[in-house]
mmCIF file of C-alpha atoms and ligand atoms in Angstrom:
data_model
loop_
_atom_site.group_PDB
_atom_site.id
_atom_site.type_symbol
_atom_site.label_atom_id
_atom_site.label_comp_id
_atom_site.label_asym_id
_atom_site.label_seq_id
_atom_site.Cartn_x
_atom_site.Cartn_y
_atom_site.Cartn_z
ATOM 1 C CA UNK A 1 14.404 11.260 6.378
ATOM 2 C CA UNK A 2 13.769 15.079 6.555
ATOM 3 C CA UNK A 3 10.394 17.413 6.847
ATOM 4 C CA UNK A 4 7.176 15.386 7.309
ATOM 5 C CA UNK A 5 6.750 11.603 8.656
ATOM 6 C CA UNK A 6 6.218 10.059 5.386
ATOM 7 C CA UNK A 7 4.163 7.302 7.639
ATOM 8 C CA UNK A 8 2.614 7.426 10.953
ATOM 9 C CA UNK A 9 3.625 3.515 12.631
ATOM 10 C CA UNK A 10 7.248 2.663 13.730
ATOM 11 C CA UNK A 11 8.537 0.319 11.502
ATOM 12 C CA UNK A 12 11.111 -1.523 13.544
ATOM 13 C CA UNK A 13 7.727 -2.931 15.912
ATOM 14 C CA UNK A 14 5.738 -4.570 13.060
ATOM 15 C CA UNK A 15 6.454 -8.114 11.732
ATOM 16 C CA UNK A 16 8.000 -8.238 8.426
ATOM 17 C CA UNK A 17 7.383 -8.386 5.070
ATOM 18 C CA UNK A 18 4.012 -6.734 5.614
ATOM 19 C CA UNK A 19 1.913 -3.850 4.706
ATOM 20 C CA UNK A 20 0.484 -1.110 6.455
ATOM 21 C CA UNK A 21 -2.199 0.169 4.822
ATOM 22 C CA UNK A 22 -3.643 3.422 6.375
ATOM 23 C CA UNK A 23 -6.998 4.463 7.082
ATOM 24 C CA UNK A 24 -6.264 7.953 7.100
ATOM 25 C CA UNK A 25 -4.828 8.847 4.262
ATOM 26 C CA UNK A 26 -8.110 6.451 2.937
ATOM 27 C CA UNK A 27 -9.929 8.935 3.635
ATOM 28 C CA UNK A 28 -7.974 11.540 2.196
ATOM 29 C CA UNK A 29 -8.289 10.027 -1.531
ATOM 30 C CA UNK A 30 -11.834 9.195 -0.576
ATOM 31 C CA UNK A 31 -12.191 13.731 0.850
ATOM 32 C CA UNK A 32 -10.685 14.361 -3.582
ATOM 33 C CA UNK A 33 -13.059 11.700 -5.098
ATOM 34 C CA UNK A 34 -16.506 12.999 -2.709
ATOM 35 C CA UNK A 35 -15.799 16.688 -3.958
ATOM 36 C CA UNK A 36 -15.719 14.838 -7.547
ATOM 37 C CA UNK A 37 -18.520 13.032 -6.825
ATOM 38 C CA UNK A 38 -21.134 16.257 -4.903
ATOM 39 C CA UNK A 39 -19.552 18.753 -7.872
ATOM 40 C CA UNK A 40 -20.899 16.982 -11.083
ATOM 41 C CA UNK A 41 -22.861 13.827 -9.256
ATOM 42 C CA UNK A 42 -21.267 11.291 -11.227
ATOM 43 C CA UNK A 43 -21.712 7.810 -9.008
ATOM 44 C CA UNK A 44 -17.497 6.888 -8.294
ATOM 45 C CA UNK A 45 -17.002 3.099 -7.893
ATOM 46 C CA UNK A 46 -13.747 1.114 -6.655
ATOM 47 C CA UNK A 47 -11.764 -1.453 -9.027
ATOM 48 C CA UNK A 48 -11.546 -4.288 -7.003
ATOM 49 C CA UNK A 49 -8.609 -5.192 -9.381
ATOM 50 C CA UNK A 50 -6.834 -2.519 -7.678
ATOM 51 C CA UNK A 51 -7.996 -3.106 -4.086
ATOM 52 C CA UNK A 52 -10.330 -5.098 -2.283
ATOM 53 C CA UNK A 53 -8.935 -5.684 1.214
ATOM 54 C CA UNK A 54 -12.418 -6.458 2.817
ATOM 55 C CA UNK A 55 -11.581 -4.672 5.845
ATOM 56 C CA UNK A 56 -11.846 -1.688 4.493
ATOM 57 C CA UNK A 57 -14.297 -2.487 2.074
ATOM 58 C CA UNK A 58 -17.873 -0.891 4.233
ATOM 59 C CA UNK A 59 -15.235 2.544 4.927
ATOM 60 C CA UNK A 60 -15.087 2.958 1.074
ATOM 61 C CA UNK A 61 -18.763 2.709 1.082
ATOM 62 C CA UNK A 62 -19.481 5.714 3.718
ATOM 63 C CA UNK A 63 -18.597 7.710 0.533
ATOM 64 C CA UNK A 64 -18.146 5.885 -2.881
ATOM 65 C CA UNK A 65 -21.467 4.096 -5.120
ATOM 66 C CA UNK A 66 -20.440 1.094 -5.531
ATOM 67 C CA UNK A 67 -17.492 -1.942 -7.132
ATOM 68 C CA UNK A 68 -16.962 -2.572 -10.709
ATOM 69 C CA UNK A 69 -16.059 -6.740 -10.638
ATOM 70 C CA UNK A 70 -14.629 -8.176 -13.017
ATOM 71 C CA UNK A 71 -14.915 -11.802 -11.967
ATOM 72 C CA UNK A 72 -17.903 -14.171 -10.376
ATOM 73 C CA UNK A 73 -15.311 -13.520 -6.559
ATOM 74 C CA UNK A 74 -14.931 -9.743 -7.108
ATOM 75 C CA UNK A 75 -19.259 -9.375 -7.417
ATOM 76 C CA UNK A 76 -19.919 -11.487 -4.361
ATOM 77 C CA UNK A 77 -16.984 -9.463 -2.059
ATOM 78 C CA UNK A 78 -19.121 -6.365 -3.868
ATOM 79 C CA UNK A 79 -22.638 -7.537 -3.018
ATOM 80 C CA UNK A 80 -21.916 -8.816 0.324
ATOM 81 C CA UNK A 81 -18.811 -7.024 2.109
ATOM 82 C CA UNK A 82 -19.210 -3.022 -0.063
ATOM 83 C CA UNK A 83 -23.230 -4.294 0.023
ATOM 84 C CA UNK A 84 -23.753 -0.881 -2.780
ATOM 85 C CA UNK A 85 -24.242 -1.114 -6.022
ATOM 86 C CA UNK A 86 -21.337 -4.086 -8.086
ATOM 87 C CA UNK A 87 -21.526 -3.611 -11.900
ATOM 88 C CA UNK A 88 -19.324 -6.696 -13.710
ATOM 89 C CA UNK A 89 -17.559 -6.586 -16.578
ATOM 90 C CA UNK A 90 -15.713 -9.310 -18.075
ATOM 91 C CA UNK A 91 -13.760 -10.458 -21.783
ATOM 92 C CA UNK A 92 -16.154 -12.963 -21.621
ATOM 93 C CA UNK A 93 -17.653 -14.986 -19.572
ATOM 94 C CA UNK A 94 -18.636 -19.061 -19.510
ATOM 95 C CA UNK A 95 -22.933 -20.495 -18.050
ATOM 96 C CA UNK A 96 -21.017 -21.270 -14.866
ATOM 97 C CA UNK A 97 -20.443 -16.810 -14.549
ATOM 98 C CA UNK A 98 -23.676 -16.015 -15.820
ATOM 99 C CA UNK A 99 -25.303 -18.305 -13.065
ATOM 100 C CA UNK A 100 -22.630 -17.095 -9.502
ATOM 101 C CA UNK A 101 -23.013 -13.682 -11.364
ATOM 102 C CA UNK A 102 -27.055 -13.451 -10.801
ATOM 103 C CA UNK A 103 -26.473 -13.620 -7.091
ATOM 104 C CA UNK A 104 -24.549 -11.269 -6.975
ATOM 105 C CA UNK A 105 -24.669 -8.566 -10.043
ATOM 106 C CA UNK A 106 -26.562 -4.724 -10.563
ATOM 107 C CA UNK A 107 -25.356 -4.023 -14.145
ATOM 108 C CA UNK A 108 -23.446 -7.085 -16.382
ATOM 109 C CA UNK A 109 -20.890 -5.616 -19.444
ATOM 110 C CA UNK A 110 -20.285 -7.732 -22.120
ATOM 111 C CA UNK A 111 -17.544 -7.149 -24.671
ATOM 112 C CA UNK A 112 -19.785 -8.238 -27.511
ATOM 113 C CA UNK A 113 -23.147 -8.859 -29.450
ATOM 114 C CA UNK A 114 -22.090 -12.359 -29.417
ATOM 115 C CA UNK A 115 -22.277 -12.402 -25.390
ATOM 116 C CA UNK A 116 -25.671 -10.536 -25.061
ATOM 117 C CA UNK A 117 -27.630 -12.505 -27.435
ATOM 118 C CA UNK A 118 -25.884 -15.569 -25.788
ATOM 119 C CA UNK A 119 -27.618 -15.209 -22.376
ATOM 120 C CA UNK A 120 -29.363 -12.205 -22.186
ATOM 121 C CA UNK A 121 -32.156 -14.643 -20.899
ATOM 122 C CA UNK A 122 -30.218 -16.779 -18.874
ATOM 123 C CA UNK A 123 -29.636 -14.422 -17.035
ATOM 124 C CA UNK A 124 -33.632 -13.213 -17.240
ATOM 125 C CA UNK A 125 -34.999 -15.950 -16.818
ATOM 126 C CA UNK A 126 -32.047 -16.323 -13.540
ATOM 127 C CA UNK A 127 -32.432 -13.543 -11.953
ATOM 128 C CA UNK A 128 -35.898 -13.324 -12.013
ATOM 129 C CA UNK A 129 -36.222 -16.977 -10.142
ATOM 130 C CA UNK A 130 -33.994 -14.786 -7.271
ATOM 131 C CA UNK A 131 -36.066 -12.253 -7.305
ATOM 132 C CA UNK A 132 -33.152 -9.559 -8.373
ATOM 133 C CA UNK A 133 -33.228 -7.617 -11.187
ATOM 134 C CA UNK A 134 -30.352 -6.692 -13.859
ATOM 135 C CA UNK A 135 -28.951 -4.131 -15.741
ATOM 136 C CA UNK A 136 -27.308 -5.146 -19.377
ATOM 137 C CA UNK A 137 -24.114 -2.830 -20.855
ATOM 138 C CA UNK A 138 -22.109 -3.387 -23.452
ATOM 139 C CA UNK A 139 -17.693 -2.446 -23.894
ATOM 140 C CA UNK A 140 -17.222 -0.067 -26.252
ATOM 141 C CA UNK A 141 -14.075 0.745 -28.166
ATOM 142 C CA UNK A 142 -13.523 4.711 -28.985
ATOM 143 C CA UNK A 143 -10.513 3.299 -30.532
ATOM 144 C CA UNK A 144 -8.937 6.858 -28.674
ATOM 145 C CA UNK A 145 -5.192 5.213 -27.144
ATOM 146 C CA UNK A 146 -3.827 8.029 -24.815
ATOM 147 C CA UNK A 147 -1.300 4.923 -23.455
ATOM 148 C CA UNK A 148 1.995 4.332 -24.854
ATOM 149 C CA UNK A 149 2.757 0.813 -23.494
ATOM 150 C CA UNK A 150 0.810 -0.940 -25.220
ATOM 151 C CA UNK A 151 -0.371 -3.532 -22.100
ATOM 152 C CA UNK A 152 -2.116 -1.114 -20.835
ATOM 153 C CA UNK A 153 -4.177 0.437 -24.369
ATOM 154 C CA UNK A 154 -7.347 -1.633 -24.552
ATOM 155 C CA UNK A 155 -7.676 1.303 -27.105
ATOM 156 C CA UNK A 156 -3.774 -0.472 -28.681
ATOM 157 C CA UNK A 157 -4.818 -2.576 -33.139
ATOM 158 C CA UNK A 158 -5.532 -5.424 -32.316
ATOM 159 C CA UNK A 159 -6.779 -4.254 -29.054
ATOM 160 C CA UNK A 160 -9.104 -7.279 -27.784
ATOM 161 C CA UNK A 161 -10.915 -5.200 -25.373
ATOM 162 C CA UNK A 162 -14.682 -3.150 -26.038
ATOM 163 C CA UNK A 163 -17.124 -3.070 -28.916
ATOM 164 C CA UNK A 164 -15.732 -0.592 -32.363
ATOM 165 C CA UNK A 165 -17.889 1.111 -33.659
ATOM 166 C CA UNK A 166 -17.549 -0.953 -37.448
ATOM 167 C CA UNK A 167 -18.612 -4.407 -35.140
ATOM 168 C CA UNK A 168 -21.094 -1.752 -33.687
ATOM 169 C CA UNK A 169 -24.966 -2.609 -33.754
ATOM 170 C CA UNK A 170 -27.613 -0.368 -33.240
ATOM 171 C CA UNK A 171 -30.922 -3.328 -34.115
ATOM 172 C CA UNK A 172 -29.783 -4.648 -30.724
ATOM 173 C CA UNK A 173 -29.653 -2.246 -28.252
ATOM 174 C CA UNK A 174 -33.385 -2.936 -26.825
ATOM 175 C CA UNK A 175 -32.355 -4.220 -23.689
ATOM 176 C CA UNK A 176 -29.290 -2.325 -23.180
ATOM 177 C CA UNK A 177 -29.178 0.701 -20.236
ATOM 178 C CA UNK A 178 -25.590 1.634 -20.577
ATOM 179 C CA UNK A 179 -22.284 1.888 -22.245
ATOM 180 C CA UNK A 180 -19.106 1.780 -20.366
ATOM 181 C CA UNK A 181 -15.291 2.373 -22.041
ATOM 182 C CA UNK A 182 -11.920 1.637 -20.565
ATOM 183 C CA UNK A 183 -8.431 3.322 -22.458
ATOM 184 C CA UNK A 184 -6.600 5.513 -19.205
ATOM 185 C CA UNK A 185 -3.925 4.245 -17.017
ATOM 186 C CA UNK A 186 -2.828 6.981 -14.112
ATOM 187 C CA UNK A 187 -3.609 10.115 -16.059
ATOM 188 C CA UNK A 188 -5.330 13.079 -16.201
ATOM 189 C CA UNK A 189 -8.959 14.746 -17.127
ATOM 190 C CA UNK A 190 -7.261 16.421 -20.541
ATOM 191 C CA UNK A 191 -6.828 12.312 -21.603
ATOM 192 C CA UNK A 192 -9.743 11.576 -21.084
ATOM 193 C CA UNK A 193 -11.449 14.812 -22.800
ATOM 194 C CA UNK A 194 -9.554 13.535 -25.096
ATOM 195 C CA UNK A 195 -11.209 9.956 -25.509
ATOM 196 C CA UNK A 196 -14.567 11.536 -24.555
ATOM 197 C CA UNK A 197 -14.398 13.605 -27.946
ATOM 198 C CA UNK A 198 -14.052 10.344 -29.255
ATOM 199 C CA UNK A 199 -16.288 8.036 -27.756
ATOM 200 C CA UNK A 200 -18.596 11.552 -29.072
ATOM 201 C CA UNK A 201 -17.068 10.843 -32.452
ATOM 202 C CA UNK A 202 -17.631 7.046 -33.160
ATOM 203 C CA UNK A 203 -20.797 6.699 -31.035
ATOM 204 C CA UNK A 204 -23.145 9.934 -29.840
ATOM 205 C CA UNK A 205 -25.952 8.621 -31.267
ATOM 206 C CA UNK A 206 -25.942 6.344 -28.811
ATOM 207 C CA UNK A 207 -25.703 8.014 -25.804
ATOM 208 C CA UNK A 208 -28.859 9.467 -25.410
ATOM 209 C CA UNK A 209 -30.429 6.349 -25.369
ATOM 210 C CA UNK A 210 -28.832 5.126 -22.280
ATOM 211 C CA UNK A 211 -29.593 5.292 -18.870
ATOM 212 C CA UNK A 212 -25.429 5.929 -18.267
ATOM 213 C CA UNK A 213 -22.356 6.308 -19.467
ATOM 214 C CA UNK A 214 -19.675 4.544 -17.959
ATOM 215 C CA UNK A 215 -15.537 6.696 -18.672
ATOM 216 C CA UNK A 216 -14.081 3.746 -16.728
ATOM 217 C CA UNK A 217 -11.253 3.972 -15.009
ATOM 218 C CA UNK A 218 -7.591 4.722 -15.200
ATOM 219 C CA UNK A 219 -8.218 8.705 -13.926
ATOM 220 C CA UNK A 220 -5.615 9.924 -11.097
ATOM 221 C CA UNK A 221 -7.704 11.560 -9.682
ATOM 222 C CA UNK A 222 -5.986 11.482 -6.122
ATOM 223 C CA UNK A 223 -2.561 12.562 -7.088
ATOM 224 C CA UNK A 224 -1.205 15.721 -6.609
ATOM 225 C CA UNK A 225 -2.040 18.106 -9.825
ATOM 226 C CA UNK A 226 -5.327 16.639 -10.699
ATOM 227 C CA UNK A 227 -6.856 18.740 -12.769
ATOM 228 C CA UNK A 228 -9.477 18.242 -11.315
ATOM 229 C CA UNK A 229 -12.232 21.403 -12.818
ATOM 230 C CA UNK A 230 -11.634 20.084 -15.730
ATOM 231 C CA UNK A 231 -12.981 16.715 -14.746
ATOM 232 C CA UNK A 232 -15.576 17.985 -12.934
ATOM 233 C CA UNK A 233 -16.741 20.206 -16.522
ATOM 234 C CA UNK A 234 -15.955 16.978 -18.086
ATOM 235 C CA UNK A 235 -18.471 14.853 -16.766
ATOM 236 C CA UNK A 236 -20.895 17.999 -16.042
ATOM 237 C CA UNK A 237 -21.320 18.852 -20.541
ATOM 238 C CA UNK A 238 -20.945 14.996 -21.312
ATOM 239 C CA UNK A 239 -24.133 14.718 -18.877
ATOM 240 C CA UNK A 240 -26.250 17.873 -20.014
ATOM 241 C CA UNK A 241 -25.394 16.946 -23.884
ATOM 242 C CA UNK A 242 -26.548 13.413 -23.094
ATOM 243 C CA UNK A 243 -28.707 13.544 -20.468
ATOM 244 C CA UNK A 244 -26.731 10.259 -18.750
ATOM 245 C CA UNK A 245 -25.551 9.803 -15.438
ATOM 246 C CA UNK A 246 -21.800 9.493 -15.152
ATOM 247 C CA UNK A 247 -20.434 7.124 -14.021
ATOM 248 C CA UNK A 248 -16.451 6.425 -13.244
ATOM 249 C CA UNK A 249 -14.596 3.060 -12.150
ATOM 250 C CA UNK A 250 -10.654 4.201 -10.866
ATOM 251 C CA UNK A 251 -9.237 1.725 -8.258
ATOM 252 C CA UNK A 252 -6.100 3.323 -8.198
ATOM 253 C CA UNK A 253 -7.249 7.124 -7.153
ATOM 254 C CA UNK A 254 -9.264 5.303 -4.240
ATOM 255 C CA UNK A 255 -5.803 4.084 -2.775
ATOM 256 C CA UNK A 256 -3.116 5.738 -4.124
ATOM 257 C CA UNK A 257 0.169 6.200 -1.505
ATOM 258 C CA UNK A 258 -3.106 5.283 1.222
ATOM 259 C CA UNK A 259 -0.232 1.762 1.797
ATOM 260 C CA UNK A 260 3.282 1.064 2.207
ATOM 261 C CA UNK A 261 4.785 -2.790 1.967
ATOM 262 C CA UNK A 262 7.358 -3.014 5.182
ATOM 263 C CA UNK A 263 10.921 -5.345 4.885
ATOM 264 C CA UNK A 264 13.387 -6.663 7.558
ATOM 265 C CA UNK A 265 17.495 -6.168 5.203
ATOM 266 C CA UNK A 266 18.649 -9.814 5.720
ATOM 267 C CA UNK A 267 21.439 -9.466 4.363
ATOM 268 C CA UNK A 268 24.194 -7.256 2.626
ATOM 269 C CA UNK A 269 26.565 -8.984 0.151
ATOM 270 C CA UNK A 270 29.886 -6.782 -1.836
ATOM 271 C CA UNK A 271 29.223 -5.553 -5.197
ATOM 272 C CA UNK A 272 30.180 -3.120 -7.644
ATOM 273 C CA UNK A 273 28.060 -1.877 -5.400
ATOM 274 C CA UNK A 274 26.265 -3.512 -1.558
ATOM 275 C CA UNK A 275 23.630 -5.855 -2.618
ATOM 276 C CA UNK A 276 20.777 -5.824 0.269
ATOM 277 C CA UNK A 277 18.944 -8.423 0.219
ATOM 278 C CA UNK A 278 15.673 -8.148 1.895
ATOM 279 C CA UNK A 279 12.457 -10.371 3.752
ATOM 280 C CA UNK A 280 10.597 -9.412 0.665
ATOM 281 C CA UNK A 281 10.119 -10.655 -2.362
ATOM 282 C CA UNK A 282 9.731 -8.226 -6.034
ATOM 283 C CA UNK A 283 7.469 -11.258 -8.298
ATOM 284 C CA UNK A 284 5.957 -12.602 -4.991
ATOM 285 C CA UNK A 285 5.058 -9.036 -3.482
ATOM 286 C CA UNK A 286 5.213 -6.512 -5.994
ATOM 287 C CA UNK A 287 4.807 -8.053 -9.213
ATOM 288 C CA UNK A 288 3.782 -5.225 -10.979
ATOM 289 C CA UNK A 289 7.319 -3.376 -10.580
ATOM 290 C CA UNK A 290 8.446 -6.400 -13.336
ATOM 291 C CA UNK A 291 5.466 -6.476 -15.475
ATOM 292 C CA UNK A 292 5.389 -2.488 -15.345
ATOM 293 C CA UNK A 293 8.111 -1.970 -14.931
ATOM 294 C CA UNK A 294 8.751 0.490 -12.488
ATOM 295 C CA UNK A 295 10.713 1.977 -9.325
ATOM 296 C CA UNK A 296 8.757 1.193 -6.139
ATOM 297 C CA UNK A 297 9.799 4.532 -3.892
ATOM 298 C CA UNK A 298 11.291 3.557 -0.742
ATOM 299 C CA UNK A 299 10.379 5.914 2.191
ATOM 300 C CA UNK A 300 14.150 8.278 2.909
ATOM 301 C CA UNK A 301 15.757 6.840 -0.040
ATOM 302 C CA UNK A 302 17.040 9.268 -3.364
ATOM 303 C CA UNK A 303 17.480 7.763 -6.791
ATOM 304 C CA UNK A 304 20.858 6.212 -6.720
ATOM 305 C CA UNK A 305 23.754 8.727 -6.061
ATOM 306 C CA UNK A 306 21.511 10.825 -4.846
ATOM 307 C CA UNK A 307 22.681 10.668 -0.808
ATOM 308 C CA UNK A 308 25.497 9.352 0.650
ATOM 309 C CA UNK A 309 24.985 5.600 0.301
ATOM 310 C CA UNK A 310 23.836 4.308 -3.039
ATOM 311 C CA UNK A 311 22.886 0.159 -2.973
ATOM 312 C CA UNK A 312 20.979 -2.656 -5.106
ATOM 313 C CA UNK A 313 17.683 -3.914 -3.417
ATOM 314 C CA UNK A 314 16.502 -7.293 -3.947
ATOM 315 C CA UNK A 315 14.989 -10.103 -1.981
ATOM 316 C CA UNK A 316 15.272 -13.745 -1.115
ATOM 317 C CA UNK A 317 13.810 -15.641 -4.315
ATOM 318 C CA UNK A 318 15.295 -17.780 -6.364
ATOM 319 C CA UNK A 319 14.703 -14.983 -9.974
ATOM 320 C CA UNK A 320 17.570 -12.899 -10.810
ATOM 321 C CA UNK A 321 15.365 -10.117 -11.570
ATOM 322 C CA UNK A 322 13.407 -10.206 -7.983
ATOM 323 C CA UNK A 323 15.241 -6.840 -7.487
ATOM 324 C CA UNK A 324 13.944 -3.683 -6.588
ATOM 325 C CA UNK A 325 16.234 -0.912 -8.631
ATOM 326 C CA UNK A 326 19.409 1.010 -6.844
ATOM 327 C CA UNK A 327 18.599 3.422 -4.584
ATOM 328 C CA UNK A 328 21.133 6.017 -1.979
ATOM 329 C CA UNK A 329 20.137 6.361 1.793
ATOM 330 C CA UNK A 330 22.247 9.002 4.123
ATOM 331 C CA UNK A 331 23.669 6.230 6.117
ATOM 332 C CA UNK A 332 24.692 2.296 5.083
ATOM 333 C CA UNK A 333 22.053 0.331 5.800
ATOM 334 C CA UNK A 334 22.950 -2.319 8.013
ATOM 335 C CA UNK A 335 21.096 -6.250 8.528
ATOM 336 C CA UNK A 336 17.719 -5.912 10.566
ATOM 337 C CA UNK A 337 17.642 -2.459 9.141
ATOM 338 C CA UNK A 338 13.100 -1.476 7.882
ATOM 339 C CA UNK A 339 12.361 -0.805 4.560
ATOM 340 C CA UNK A 340 9.033 1.382 4.326
ATOM 341 C CA UNK A 341 7.961 0.658 0.105
ATOM 342 C CA UNK A 342 5.641 3.552 -0.343
ATOM 343 C CA UNK A 343 1.750 3.943 -2.837
ATOM 344 C CA UNK A 344 1.289 -0.472 -2.061
ATOM 345 C CA UNK A 345 -1.892 -0.713 -1.860
ATOM 346 C CA UNK A 346 -2.693 -0.440 -5.427
ATOM 347 C CA UNK A 347 -1.083 -3.696 -7.464
ATOM 348 C CA UNK A 348 0.535 -4.836 -5.398
ATOM 349 C CA UNK A 349 -2.072 -6.786 -2.763
ATOM 350 C CA UNK A 350 -4.297 -8.147 -4.546
ATOM 351 C CA UNK A 351 -1.299 -9.895 -7.041
ATOM 352 C CA UNK A 352 0.923 -11.447 -4.281
ATOM 353 C CA UNK A 353 1.475 -14.935 -4.985
ATOM 354 C CA UNK A 354 3.532 -18.149 -3.314
ATOM 355 C CA UNK A 355 6.106 -17.977 -5.974
ATOM 356 C CA UNK A 356 9.399 -19.864 -4.685
ATOM 357 C CA UNK A 357 6.982 -20.776 -1.839
ATOM 358 C CA UNK A 358 7.951 -17.311 0.310
ATOM 359 C CA UNK A 359 5.073 -16.860 3.125
ATOM 360 C CA UNK A 360 2.747 -13.570 2.102
ATOM 361 C CA UNK A 361 3.012 -10.729 3.723
ATOM 362 C CA UNK A 362 0.940 -9.534 6.595
ATOM 363 C CA UNK A 363 -1.883 -7.471 6.265
ATOM 364 C CA UNK A 364 -2.113 -5.041 8.923
ATOM 365 C CA UNK A 365 -4.234 -1.902 8.937
ATOM 366 C CA UNK A 366 -2.958 2.192 10.404
ATOM 367 C CA UNK A 367 -6.864 3.323 12.205
ATOM 368 C CA UNK A 368 -8.305 6.973 12.880
ATOM 369 C CA UNK A 369 -7.314 8.255 15.511
ATOM 370 C CA UNK A 370 -4.983 8.030 17.110
ATOM 371 C CA UNK A 371 -2.616 5.428 14.066
ATOM 372 C CA UNK A 372 -2.679 2.898 16.422
ATOM 373 C CA UNK A 373 -1.668 -0.576 13.788
ATOM 374 C CA UNK A 374 -4.016 -3.278 14.374
ATOM 375 C CA UNK A 375 -3.523 -6.463 12.595
ATOM 376 C CA UNK A 376 -5.763 -7.802 10.330
ATOM 377 C CA UNK A 377 -4.709 -10.358 8.160
ATOM 378 C CA UNK A 378 -1.116 -13.322 8.758
ATOM 379 C CA UNK A 379 -0.029 -15.919 6.621
ATOM 380 C CA UNK A 380 1.692 -19.172 6.940
ATOM 381 C CA UNK A 381 2.070 -22.804 5.652
ATOM 382 C CA UNK A 382 -1.164 -24.097 4.649
ATOM 383 C CA UNK A 383 -1.763 -20.845 2.135
ATOM 384 C CA UNK A 384 0.657 -21.796 0.038
ATOM 385 C CA UNK A 385 -0.260 -25.354 1.013
ATOM 386 C CA UNK A 386 -4.063 -24.965 0.091
ATOM 387 C CA UNK A 387 -3.648 -23.116 -3.862
ATOM 388 C CA UNK A 388 -0.893 -26.170 -5.518
HETATM 389 C C1 LIG B 1 -12.664 -2.031 -16.572
HETATM 390 C C2 LIG B 1 -11.573 -1.523 -15.996
HETATM 391 N N1 LIG B 1 -11.707 -0.318 -15.246
HETATM 392 C C3 LIG B 1 -10.993 0.280 -13.907
HETATM 393 C C4 LIG B 1 -10.257 -0.743 -14.502
HETATM 394 C C5 LIG B 1 -9.224 0.353 -12.943
HETATM 395 O O1 LIG B 1 -7.801 0.937 -13.287
HETATM 396 P P1 LIG B 1 -7.437 2.339 -12.744
HETATM 397 O O2 LIG B 1 -7.120 1.382 -11.974
HETATM 398 O O3 LIG B 1 -5.965 2.344 -13.051
HETATM 399 O O4 LIG B 1 -8.517 3.119 -12.050
HETATM 400 C C6 LIG B 1 -9.391 -0.595 -14.981
HETATM 401 C C7 LIG B 1 -7.809 -1.056 -15.196
HETATM 402 O O5 LIG B 1 -7.197 -1.796 -14.885
HETATM 403 C C8 LIG B 1 -10.147 -1.661 -15.953
HETATM 404 O O6 LIG B 1 -9.273 -1.945 -16.325
#
């Protein structure tokens, strides 16, 4: 490793595989998000689908306004632990989902007028009996794509997410207080600016009637080089023009680069290049690497061929594709060496599974102010047994 250390814990002292979330790195992101809130008055929700570690939710709640949930369980986590606003969106709800959500959510966003008209009175009556009141929103589809990967583009042709303008029913808007869209993925503010223009062209007539408009997630706000000024200007102009409260609901931006997955080298096999088998599994512990797909970064490594020693690194499962990628290092890896995968808090911890019976990684927290590492959760056979 050269220059600034890429993490502030000693990976050799940790039992592997394990996640390490660093409070200091989380705080750095929260500070940037606080700046956006302070400059615009917008509200920012944490998208729990991306990062939902209960232990740090109160810390995040110190800055952000609430959570966006995708299911009754996420909504309950928001209600019980985050304890601020809970907004829920589901592509469709069952009656049981609705009854459960009445206990926890403050805002219920529907994906169709069908579901809204079917469930509105049930929600009102159930919430009233519980002494709660729930506001209704609708997800719109601005039919404006900025992404190139269809599975991450809710505005791709044939999308099941959001109501298109041709299906929009202005006659059914009484009782709706917010509109929501989501179409970005790891994108900058210029993509948001173009999306806002498209949404205004299709739905502008209705924004003025709302209390809030939610610009969804996918804003890579905490990435170095992100155009914060353009984001601020886009939000301020929008709030001014339509007299509404703007919400953002990023996931990635909250915990971007704030967590690591530490693995240990178990064996090295001969091949066209050394094949390193580690104790972390790509499909079980970082499935997004295969789903997206992408090559996760390892601290101290370079691309294949860049440094003196190049190898292919994979996990212990039976899947031929349990491979993180090809990497180079200054010196050859040996059995027992630690590998520190970067940017592993987001869409990894929430997606782990026990494929092949492989144990889930421990979860550690690197604490402020001294960097002390605390083990938050360990897993074992019962976690595998109990879910099957
Ligand atoms: C409706 C909605 N909101 C928010 C998010 C969070 O997006 P990100 O983690 O990319 O910021 C997503 C991600 O899929 C989403 O579908």
